XYZ file of C-alpha atoms in Angstrom:
701
model
C 15.726 -39.182 64.140
C 12.626 -37.675 65.938
C 12.997 -36.604 69.249
C 15.481 -38.101 71.717
C 14.240 -38.921 75.140
C 15.669 -40.173 78.515
C 14.577 -43.610 79.612
C 12.429 -42.288 82.415
C 11.210 -38.775 80.927
C 7.684 -37.762 80.865
C 5.829 -37.268 77.409
C 5.984 -33.601 77.725
C 8.632 -31.285 76.826
C 7.746 -28.754 79.823
C 11.516 -28.682 80.749
C 12.139 -27.061 77.494
C 15.022 -27.715 74.979
C 18.862 -28.418 75.817
C 19.412 -24.547 76.136
C 16.863 -24.035 78.954
C 18.851 -25.304 81.786
C 22.110 -26.714 82.582
C 23.942 -28.851 80.129
C 23.060 -32.467 80.337
C 26.082 -34.401 81.797
C 26.932 -38.155 80.977
C 24.870 -40.536 82.583
C 22.071 -38.153 83.373
C 18.663 -39.983 83.092
C 15.202 -38.308 82.410
C 16.920 -35.126 80.812
C 14.877 -33.854 77.826
C 16.685 -32.864 74.780
C 15.072 -31.689 71.484
C 16.674 -32.593 68.039
C 13.694 -30.850 65.924
C 13.541 -27.253 67.073
C 11.888 -24.760 65.157
C 13.901 -22.859 62.601
C 13.195 -19.374 61.804
C 15.017 -18.273 58.498
C 14.736 -14.475 58.415
C 15.849 -11.735 56.157
C 16.524 -8.135 57.511
C 15.227 -5.436 55.157
C 16.064 -1.885 55.939
C 13.490 0.218 54.190
C 15.760 3.199 54.231
C 18.916 1.699 52.788
C 17.957 -1.311 50.777
C 15.173 -2.615 48.488
C 12.970 -5.633 49.414
C 13.922 -8.881 48.210
C 11.451 -10.481 45.902
C 9.084 -13.517 47.042
C 11.189 -16.654 46.653
C 14.513 -14.827 46.403
C 15.828 -16.174 49.442
C 14.906 -19.722 48.819
C 18.091 -20.940 47.509
C 20.198 -19.503 50.493
C 17.721 -20.708 52.941
C 17.429 -24.308 51.544
C 21.499 -24.198 51.765
C 21.322 -23.225 55.451
C 18.745 -25.707 56.552
C 20.689 -28.853 55.554
C 24.430 -27.852 56.416
C 25.056 -29.886 59.455
C 28.366 -31.742 60.737
C 28.430 -35.453 61.507
C 28.806 -34.409 65.169
C 25.730 -32.569 65.496
C 27.305 -29.123 65.773
C 26.115 -26.423 63.416
C 28.740 -24.961 61.194
C 26.460 -22.983 58.813
C 27.595 -19.864 57.170
C 24.545 -17.753 56.167
C 25.969 -15.446 53.542
C 29.595 -16.085 52.926
C 32.236 -18.586 53.710
C 34.560 -16.058 54.739
C 32.060 -15.007 57.454
C 32.578 -18.061 59.730
C 34.164 -16.045 62.675
C 31.500 -13.363 62.522
C 28.708 -15.891 62.372
C 30.288 -17.835 65.405
C 30.756 -14.720 67.470
C 27.098 -13.833 67.225
C 25.738 -17.089 68.130
C 24.280 -16.782 71.669
C 21.928 -18.632 73.693
C 18.876 -16.707 75.070
C 16.958 -17.130 78.376
C 14.036 -18.652 76.537
C 15.865 -21.481 74.953
C 16.683 -19.978 71.607
C 19.989 -20.003 69.953
C 20.641 -17.061 67.357
C 23.003 -17.301 64.474
C 23.154 -13.421 63.354
C 24.316 -12.969 59.702
C 27.211 -10.758 59.026
C 26.980 -8.173 56.372
C 28.081 -9.284 53.040
C 31.265 -7.502 51.860
C 29.218 -6.657 48.513
C 26.351 -4.324 49.007
C 23.390 -6.597 50.018
C 19.848 -6.304 49.201
C 19.210 -7.776 52.665
C 20.969 -9.410 55.514
C 19.843 -13.134 56.012
C 20.108 -15.378 59.221
C 18.801 -18.333 61.011
C 17.404 -18.571 64.726
C 16.777 -21.935 66.219
C 14.075 -21.970 69.057
C 12.656 -24.737 71.352
C 8.932 -25.952 70.545
C 8.367 -25.335 74.284
C 9.764 -21.730 74.339
C 7.135 -18.933 74.935
C 6.402 -17.639 71.207
C 6.113 -13.915 72.110
C 9.845 -14.200 73.979
C 11.167 -15.745 70.970
C 9.950 -13.313 68.511
C 10.934 -10.270 70.751
C 14.345 -11.713 71.132
C 14.749 -12.226 67.225
C 13.773 -8.588 66.764
C 16.577 -7.471 69.126
C 19.300 -9.784 67.932
C 18.585 -9.261 64.264
C 18.335 -5.581 64.374
C 20.422 -4.354 67.450
C 20.721 -0.835 66.300
C 16.816 -0.406 66.112
C 14.528 0.328 68.757
C 11.440 -1.864 69.206
C 9.138 0.505 67.621
C 11.451 0.664 64.411
C 11.291 -2.882 63.656
C 8.257 -5.300 62.847
C 8.156 -8.871 61.687
C 6.518 -10.177 58.166
C 5.960 -13.919 57.830
C 6.018 -15.914 54.600
C 2.271 -17.159 54.057
C 1.629 -20.801 54.051
C -0.504 -20.345 50.901
C 2.110 -18.424 49.286
C 4.517 -21.449 49.935
C 2.000 -23.745 48.206
C 1.603 -21.750 45.221
C 5.410 -21.727 44.446
C 5.405 -25.516 44.537
C 2.330 -25.510 42.057
C -0.470 -26.518 44.413
C -2.874 -23.567 44.191
C -3.034 -19.673 44.086
C -2.034 -17.357 46.703
C -4.567 -16.365 49.336
C -4.373 -12.703 48.036
C -4.228 -11.583 44.471
C -1.541 -8.732 45.406
C 1.560 -9.083 47.446
C 5.010 -10.424 47.704
C 4.146 -13.531 49.718
C 4.645 -12.098 53.279
C 2.058 -11.170 55.657
C 2.638 -8.694 58.587
C 2.912 -10.598 61.941
C 1.029 -8.788 64.837
C 3.293 -9.811 67.692
C 1.372 -7.433 70.217
C -1.466 -9.871 69.766
C 0.389 -12.622 71.646
C 1.199 -10.095 74.637
C -0.934 -10.850 77.908
C -3.824 -8.613 78.286
C -4.007 -6.029 81.269
C -5.696 -7.204 84.514
C -6.256 -10.543 85.965
C -6.211 -13.674 83.883
C -7.875 -17.248 84.225
C -10.895 -18.038 85.957
C -11.175 -14.896 88.014
C -11.494 -12.667 84.925
C -9.850 -11.456 81.592
C -8.534 -14.074 79.330
C -8.773 -17.634 80.113
C -5.481 -18.405 78.497
C -2.420 -16.046 78.963
C -0.927 -15.427 75.348
C 2.359 -15.291 76.656
C 2.237 -18.784 77.702
C 1.634 -20.010 73.961
C 4.712 -21.903 73.196
C 6.148 -21.996 69.706
C 4.741 -25.188 69.067
C 1.169 -24.206 69.921
C 1.264 -20.780 68.139
C 2.372 -22.350 64.723
C -0.348 -25.016 65.176
C 2.526 -27.922 65.053
C 1.837 -31.548 65.717
C 3.201 -32.532 69.067
C 6.254 -34.524 68.980
C 5.694 -38.330 70.320
C 7.964 -39.698 72.814
C 8.779 -42.630 70.434
C 9.426 -40.691 67.291
C 7.457 -43.319 65.451
C 4.392 -41.130 64.508
C 4.797 -39.898 60.949
C 2.315 -36.988 61.469
C 3.493 -35.884 64.897
C 6.996 -34.382 64.052
C 9.906 -33.484 61.778
C 11.908 -30.267 61.216
C 9.703 -27.167 61.137
C 10.772 -23.969 59.340
C 9.430 -20.574 59.461
C 10.329 -17.717 56.909
C 10.393 -14.346 58.393
C 11.063 -10.683 57.090
C 12.361 -8.221 59.485
C 11.603 -4.632 58.423
C 13.319 -1.728 59.849
C 12.957 2.118 59.573
C 15.089 5.055 60.642
C 12.976 6.398 63.234
C 9.670 6.070 65.228
C 8.278 9.021 63.106
C 9.439 7.531 59.714
C 7.099 5.567 57.516
C 6.970 1.917 56.720
C 8.161 1.174 53.380
C 6.144 -2.096 53.012
C 2.877 -0.177 54.050
C 1.041 -0.741 50.913
C 1.659 -4.585 51.178
C -0.375 -4.588 54.559
C -3.547 -6.849 54.292
C -5.863 -3.939 55.012
C -4.450 -2.154 51.938
C -4.575 -4.705 49.321
C -7.540 -6.754 49.889
C -9.682 -7.558 46.919
C -12.814 -9.375 46.174
C -12.081 -12.891 45.870
C -9.177 -12.829 48.478
C -8.993 -15.545 51.138
C -8.577 -14.496 54.746
C -9.143 -15.453 58.328
C -12.267 -13.609 59.726
C -13.794 -13.349 63.128
C -17.622 -13.886 63.524
C -19.895 -12.140 66.067
C -19.239 -15.038 68.680
C -15.477 -14.249 68.384
C -14.635 -17.418 66.567
C -12.158 -17.537 63.593
C -12.989 -19.011 60.399
C -11.685 -19.217 56.817
C -13.279 -16.511 54.653
C -13.514 -15.302 51.250
C -13.833 -11.455 50.365
C -17.236 -10.618 48.747
C -17.081 -6.626 48.808
C -14.644 -4.136 49.473
C -15.275 -0.527 50.439
C -12.631 1.938 51.581
C -13.370 1.384 55.112
C -15.060 -1.898 55.438
C -14.894 -5.420 54.000
C -17.768 -8.059 53.674
C -16.812 -11.603 54.136
C -18.300 -14.970 53.591
C -17.317 -17.577 56.109
C -16.184 -20.998 54.530
C -18.825 -23.640 55.346
C -21.539 -21.192 56.408
C -24.587 -19.852 54.418
C -24.617 -16.456 52.916
C -27.241 -15.273 55.866
C -23.986 -15.385 58.137
C -22.022 -12.978 55.961
C -20.451 -10.008 57.943
C -19.105 -6.908 57.223
C -15.768 -6.227 59.130
C -13.471 -3.133 59.353
C -10.540 -3.103 57.041
C -7.875 -1.673 59.542
C -7.532 -1.693 63.261
C -8.531 1.530 65.409
C -11.781 2.214 63.775
C -13.897 1.790 66.852
C -15.568 -1.380 65.819
C -16.081 -4.253 68.175
C -15.093 -6.617 65.188
C -11.654 -7.324 64.556
C -10.449 -6.823 60.879
C -9.549 -9.861 58.799
C -6.114 -11.589 59.184
C -4.189 -13.568 56.698
C -5.448 -16.861 55.938
C -4.325 -19.818 58.546
C -3.222 -17.037 61.023
C -6.100 -17.871 63.418
C -7.276 -21.169 61.725
C -5.871 -24.606 61.303
C -4.464 -26.183 58.268
C -6.188 -29.212 58.909
C -6.726 -30.190 55.360
C -3.050 -30.493 54.830
C -2.986 -33.047 57.472
C -6.070 -35.052 56.525
C -5.648 -38.847 56.658
C -7.869 -41.831 56.357
C -9.625 -42.541 59.668
C -9.990 -38.908 60.533
C -13.216 -37.738 61.332
C -14.764 -34.736 59.407
C -18.183 -33.013 59.015
C -20.002 -33.087 55.721
C -23.224 -31.563 54.434
C -26.262 -33.644 54.086
C -27.045 -34.502 50.219
C -30.560 -33.334 50.523
C -30.086 -30.167 52.698
C -30.840 -26.770 51.004
C -28.211 -24.133 50.067
C -29.078 -21.455 52.744
C -29.884 -24.006 55.420
C -27.407 -26.793 55.089
C -27.541 -29.740 57.664
C -24.266 -31.372 58.759
C -23.215 -34.963 59.687
C -20.264 -36.552 61.137
C -18.188 -38.550 58.695
C -15.163 -40.823 58.317
C -12.238 -40.178 55.592
C -11.637 -43.483 53.896
C -9.177 -42.219 51.468
C -7.321 -39.200 50.581
C -6.507 -38.324 47.101
C -3.370 -36.428 45.720
C -3.375 -32.863 44.448
C -1.979 -34.178 41.198
C -4.916 -36.805 40.656
C -7.278 -36.484 37.877
C -10.522 -34.987 38.906
C -13.256 -37.419 39.980
C -16.911 -36.590 38.968
C -18.771 -35.906 42.070
C -21.881 -37.549 42.554
C -24.694 -37.479 45.226
C -23.182 -34.301 46.974
C -25.147 -31.507 48.545
C -26.281 -28.337 46.373
C -23.600 -25.625 47.122
C -23.582 -21.817 46.859
C -22.010 -20.197 43.856
C -19.294 -17.506 43.868
C -18.063 -16.132 40.685
C -17.621 -17.900 37.233
C -15.527 -20.307 35.390
C -14.146 -19.996 32.126
C -17.203 -20.747 30.135
C -19.379 -18.036 32.169
C -20.935 -20.687 34.375
C -21.448 -19.975 38.311
C -19.340 -22.092 40.325
C -18.868 -23.015 43.833
C -16.095 -21.311 45.818
C -12.934 -23.418 46.345
C -10.391 -22.613 48.728
C -7.161 -21.517 46.990
C -8.498 -23.302 43.903
C -7.106 -26.522 45.075
C -8.461 -29.737 43.701
C -7.563 -32.407 46.343
C -10.452 -34.795 46.878
C -11.298 -37.282 49.764
C -13.653 -40.088 50.007
C -15.933 -39.917 53.273
C -18.667 -42.220 54.591
C -21.536 -40.399 56.177
C -23.418 -43.009 58.476
C -26.660 -40.777 58.462
C -26.768 -40.795 54.956
C -27.388 -44.615 54.556
C -31.104 -44.109 54.485
C -30.771 -41.891 51.241
C -28.839 -44.741 49.447
C -30.629 -47.749 48.512
C -28.770 -50.934 48.936
C -25.755 -49.414 50.769
C -23.938 -51.038 53.841
C -21.267 -49.991 55.925
C -17.887 -51.515 55.270
C -17.650 -54.215 58.020
C -14.885 -54.753 58.689
C -13.479 -51.210 57.253
C -10.673 -51.405 54.662
C -7.246 -50.825 55.571
C -7.280 -47.014 55.712
C -4.166 -45.663 53.715
C -3.318 -42.252 52.106
C -3.713 -42.489 48.418
C -0.252 -40.818 47.874
C 1.614 -43.936 49.463
C -0.112 -46.452 47.110
C 1.314 -47.670 43.864
C -2.161 -48.649 42.735
C -4.570 -46.123 44.063
C -7.775 -47.121 42.374
C -7.261 -50.758 43.708
C -7.142 -49.882 47.404
C -10.137 -47.357 47.568
C -13.392 -48.859 48.214
C -16.201 -48.061 45.717
C -18.351 -45.072 46.122
C -22.111 -45.366 46.891
C -23.397 -41.740 46.958
C -24.568 -40.265 48.869
C -23.656 -42.717 51.818
C -20.201 -42.889 50.556
C -18.919 -40.311 48.090
C -16.175 -38.175 47.061
C -16.013 -34.607 47.969
C -13.860 -31.773 47.318
C -11.402 -31.274 50.290
C -11.066 -27.559 49.687
C -14.858 -27.029 49.037
C -17.757 -25.845 51.204
C -19.182 -29.453 51.400
C -16.701 -30.335 54.105
C -15.485 -28.792 57.284
C -13.332 -29.490 60.279
C -15.205 -31.822 62.965
C -16.697 -29.867 65.801
C -17.456 -26.888 63.305
C -21.105 -27.137 63.295
C -21.788 -30.244 65.601
C -20.131 -30.232 68.992
C -19.073 -33.389 70.555
C -21.481 -34.739 73.266
C -20.323 -37.210 75.590
C -22.564 -40.188 76.058
C -24.594 -40.702 79.346
C -26.274 -43.982 79.826
C -28.021 -42.485 83.389
C -31.856 -41.639 83.347
C -32.587 -38.179 82.214
C -33.786 -36.046 84.982
C -35.368 -32.480 85.170
C -34.410 -30.088 87.869
C -36.503 -26.882 88.331
C -35.315 -24.092 90.447
C -37.301 -21.135 91.191
C -37.068 -17.887 93.344
C -38.463 -18.325 96.768
C -41.110 -15.386 96.173
C -42.279 -16.776 92.831
C -45.418 -18.747 92.635
C -45.181 -22.320 91.148
C -46.132 -22.735 87.583
C -48.078 -25.861 86.446
C -46.888 -26.955 82.992
C -49.427 -28.597 80.363
C -52.398 -28.544 82.568
C -55.715 -28.087 81.155
C -58.296 -25.967 82.826
C -61.782 -26.839 83.510
C -60.558 -30.246 82.901
C -61.495 -29.986 79.295
C -59.284 -32.200 76.968
C -57.536 -30.329 74.337
C -58.088 -26.771 76.081
C -55.674 -24.696 77.905
C -52.418 -26.395 76.824
C -49.334 -24.567 76.375
C -47.457 -26.074 73.342
C -44.291 -24.553 72.061
C -41.476 -25.471 69.728
C -38.779 -27.343 70.968
C -35.305 -26.996 69.749
C -33.421 -30.024 68.931
C -31.655 -32.069 66.242
C -34.231 -34.069 64.068
C -33.192 -37.464 62.698
C -33.141 -36.526 59.197
C -33.830 -33.297 57.140
C -37.541 -32.149 57.358
C -38.430 -34.976 59.906
C -39.874 -32.607 62.408
C -42.836 -33.444 64.638
C -45.772 -31.278 65.072
C -47.415 -30.517 68.426
C -51.097 -31.377 68.688
C -52.636 -27.857 69.364
C -55.655 -29.246 70.760
C -57.391 -31.494 68.424
C -55.386 -30.421 65.244
C -54.291 -34.016 64.097
C -56.214 -33.158 61.052
C -54.158 -30.148 60.259
C -50.722 -31.863 61.215
C -51.223 -34.891 58.868
C -52.015 -32.460 55.853
C -48.960 -30.286 56.678
C -46.815 -33.497 56.788
C -48.079 -34.318 53.540
C -47.782 -31.120 51.805
C -44.318 -30.618 53.201
C -43.048 -33.767 51.315
C -44.254 -32.562 48.027
C -40.343 -31.921 46.987
C -40.790 -29.281 43.939
C -43.000 -27.205 46.291
C -40.780 -27.384 49.297
C -37.886 -26.641 47.169
C -39.735 -23.635 45.631
C -40.600 -22.117 49.077
C -37.114 -22.733 50.569
C -35.074 -21.203 47.829
C -37.450 -18.125 48.254
C -38.789 -18.147 44.740
C -42.330 -17.506 45.973
C -41.472 -13.944 46.935
C -41.454 -12.572 43.582
C -44.980 -14.471 42.736
C -47.204 -13.199 45.720
C -50.141 -12.005 44.440
C -51.404 -9.515 47.257
C -54.403 -7.993 45.013
C -56.083 -11.129 44.310
C -59.579 -10.740 45.843
C -59.831 -14.561 46.226
C -56.660 -14.929 48.262
C -55.562 -13.543 51.556
C -53.290 -10.807 50.497
C -50.063 -12.957 50.795
C -50.783 -13.761 54.586
C -51.347 -17.435 54.244
C -48.358 -17.938 51.813
C -46.191 -16.098 54.100
C -47.154 -18.068 57.188
C -46.712 -21.289 55.289
C -43.279 -20.163 54.015
C -42.171 -19.537 57.776
C -43.391 -22.685 58.867
C -41.561 -24.760 56.156
C -38.325 -22.630 57.192
C -38.477 -23.810 60.662
C -39.161 -27.352 59.737
C -36.072 -27.423 57.284
C -33.685 -25.229 59.489
C -32.406 -28.391 61.492
C -32.958 -26.610 64.771
C -36.197 -28.029 65.974
C -37.119 -31.467 66.673
C -40.631 -30.604 67.513
C -42.769 -27.569 66.154
C -46.010 -25.881 67.280
C -47.717 -24.445 63.858
C -49.441 -21.903 65.986
C -48.807 -19.115 63.509
C -50.268 -20.878 60.357
C -53.158 -22.048 62.079
C -54.015 -18.616 63.441
C -53.559 -17.063 59.920
C -55.745 -19.814 58.293
C -58.413 -19.410 60.932
C -58.566 -15.651 60.190
C -59.935 -16.460 56.770
C -61.569 -19.722 57.450
C -63.604 -19.377 60.735
C -64.576 -22.772 60.975
C -61.083 -23.856 61.805
C -60.731 -20.936 64.659
C -61.332 -23.751 67.368
C -59.926 -26.710 68.976
C -62.493 -29.197 67.625
C -61.887 -31.942 65.200
C -62.259 -31.216 61.487
C -62.044 -33.213 58.162
C -58.418 -33.547 56.907
C -59.413 -33.407 53.248
C -61.606 -30.155 53.939
C -58.522 -28.548 55.477
C -56.167 -29.772 52.634
C -58.459 -28.505 49.908
C -58.861 -24.828 51.805
C -55.010 -24.663 52.489
C -54.026 -25.511 48.917
C -56.480 -23.266 47.358
C -55.448 -20.465 49.648
C -51.853 -21.076 48.653
C -52.748 -21.221 44.781
C -54.761 -17.851 44.933
C -51.823 -15.928 47.050
C -49.254 -17.206 44.142
C -51.631 -17.169 41.215
C -49.561 -15.439 38.368
C -52.672 -14.369 36.430
C -53.423 -10.794 37.794
C -56.272 -9.895 35.917
C -58.770 -13.090 35.503
C -60.834 -13.030 32.122
C -64.316 -14.472 32.008
C -64.203 -17.908 30.638
C -67.398 -19.849 29.905
C -67.298 -23.618 31.070
C -68.439 -25.372 28.019
C -69.080 -29.028 27.116
C -66.997 -31.151 24.788
C -68.644 -30.669 21.324
C -69.950 -33.758 19.941
C -67.335 -35.856 17.877
C -64.194 -34.167 19.519
C -61.508 -36.668 20.247
C -60.656 -36.788 23.912
C -56.965 -35.695 23.671
C -57.788 -32.394 21.811
C -61.023 -31.764 24.276
C -58.636 -32.316 27.322
C -56.072 -29.899 25.886
C -58.686 -27.257 25.172
C -60.253 -27.608 28.774
C -56.731 -27.261 30.167
C -56.024 -24.165 28.201
C -59.264 -22.423 29.488
C -58.467 -23.390 32.976
C -54.861 -21.587 32.815
C -56.539 -18.478 31.499
C -57.777 -17.904 35.322
C -55.344 -20.165 37.308
C -51.722 -20.484 36.900
C -49.250 -21.189 39.951
C -46.824 -23.677 41.035
C -49.717 -25.629 42.738
C -51.454 -25.774 39.196
C -47.969 -26.880 37.886
C -47.616 -30.013 40.363
C -50.889 -30.887 42.159
C -53.653 -30.273 39.879
C -55.016 -32.851 37.030
C -58.129 -33.504 35.260
C -60.521 -36.410 34.996
C -63.043 -37.316 32.505
C -66.863 -37.250 33.273
C -69.251 -38.749 31.072
C -72.983 -38.996 31.575
C -75.797 -40.246 29.773
C -79.455 -39.696 30.032
C -81.173 -43.025 30.662
C -84.554 -41.304 29.027
C -83.270 -39.647 25.776
C -79.765 -41.026 25.478
C -78.089 -37.552 25.366
C -74.281 -37.685 26.249
C -72.446 -35.078 28.239
C -68.518 -35.073 28.379
C -66.538 -32.828 30.674
C -62.953 -32.458 31.973
C -63.109 -31.489 35.520
C -60.056 -30.281 37.408
C -59.125 -31.710 40.618
C -56.199 -31.399 43.382
C -57.153 -34.241 45.587
C -59.190 -37.740 45.202
C -60.645 -40.019 47.532
C -59.192 -43.475 47.061
C -61.204 -46.730 48.356
C -58.885 -49.096 50.604
C -58.764 -52.475 48.812
C -58.151 -55.409 51.128
C -55.022 -57.223 50.553
C -54.767 -60.917 51.803
C -51.761 -62.231 53.195
C -49.830 -58.810 52.741
C -48.879 -56.406 55.367
C -49.689 -53.384 53.187
C -52.184 -52.278 50.791
C -50.649 -51.306 47.369
C -51.458 -47.708 46.003
C -51.683 -49.220 42.480
C -54.736 -51.383 43.438
C -56.591 -48.481 45.202
C -56.030 -46.321 41.880
C -57.430 -49.140 39.915
C -60.380 -49.515 42.044
C -60.942 -45.747 41.870
C -60.756 -45.797 38.013
């Protein structure tokens, strides 16, 4: 079981498998042997002489080959036929890189394809194993006349009923780019070129397998690994490939899942959005649409970007190995679709593929791609798999009343190993502790968006290095010793403690402006309206009472910076300058009244977003004598909407009733006046640390 280790052996298999060196003799101590090599099950398909096997046609034969082992540990497999034992034994030769090849003899009946098995040490270089396999399986073909195809991991999952294939067309095999594993020309390492020589990648690293543990008692670290390959051959270098239509670049469609490289040369899971004859537009899984990129469909187009590759060729299948206790990244529940914010979370429980789907509560809003069976837009789901996990997000505890971390945490167990699953899973408290779709865009692998930082308790210091000829620069010093003038205040990048909680620099004496901006920023319907970009179609540039859309554009830019999650402190310099262009009284560093600035800013935003393009003349009339208040209020509000209609009218304007009586003649005048802010008196509260807002409103009324 597991790996067999010598008493004094190290915990790494740098010495390779048993075939890499001299045979171990009895009594040797510290010699590493490998019981779980990687098994390459292959099919040789000659495009000129035989047809291709359909996907899954070789499963029965391969399954038999994988399990036929004698009691003494020797491999007595017969790949094709019981009569071919001698041929199979004759072709079993050890290679220099630690592989043992079992070449399959041709069947006496006309075969569709030849089959075979090659065993390779996990510590062997991957490129040498694949090249040796090509030569051994097709000895009568030059290297330019043979190429490898690998069974897609997603196709294997589809055949056992756990999802759809990564691409809509194809037979389950993807072309394997062996040349990509070759070392690049020129120096390598720290001096230049590639930091890691691809030729040094072991089979274990190339396949993304878990390392074997010395004790063999780690259930997630070992076990037999099998790779299904198809070796395609052709008659000569100038002949065409029979499987060329099945290459990924020739069969991509909208909705296919691939691995795609971004401009930073990092690989991510992606879904195809658009396809043209030469390019393909992809959406990177777990990233906003603003990061979508256009990639070439094939190599050799001169583009700096690499074309997409089959799913999980460059990325990890980490979701299949998820287990309770693992760390992941989860979207904040209050983050916006286009600018999501991510937090680290801990997996508390992992559901099964066959579990009934749980209703997701308290999750983040996600982008929609495509439609479901009822014509409704739905979020993208990788391979349409339905597995769910329960996560706990410590940063979300402030968004959940009464939520407390599990102390001590419950026994972390995988749901698939439990007889009574629900009894062992802690209750959900969304959004702090909630269920998420494992294959959805609400969860990502740890360190995808938030890189790990080492804790350092030493005092923070700043070191400045300047050129010898450069004059020293004094930072944050006022000129003429005048307080508030001459300061250089700029935005500082950093991670805010919560979404939208960004500090604002005081640009002189602009505390009056900063306090109002913080208040308006937390009017949720209006902020959501701006962040979703809904304001763009309602900007009224022809309103003579507005700014031509300049104020609303500056405020939208300010909100975008506040909620992007990239700043800890902002300097609202652009917004102040824009407002000052239309209100010169604010074009200085003096103190001003907050309510005055609030009234002007909200009026300016309202006029820039006024849905009424041609304002009619409306006479402001008093309420007729005898009309009830409800009817009078509705009539007054109807008249107001004839000239004023915007999102600020919808959410920040109301009316109060004004009733005046003349002390001389007794005539009464009743009006309903529109307001957007009121001044409340402060009511002292004895023996209470705060003043209730209701008391202030009652005193005002």
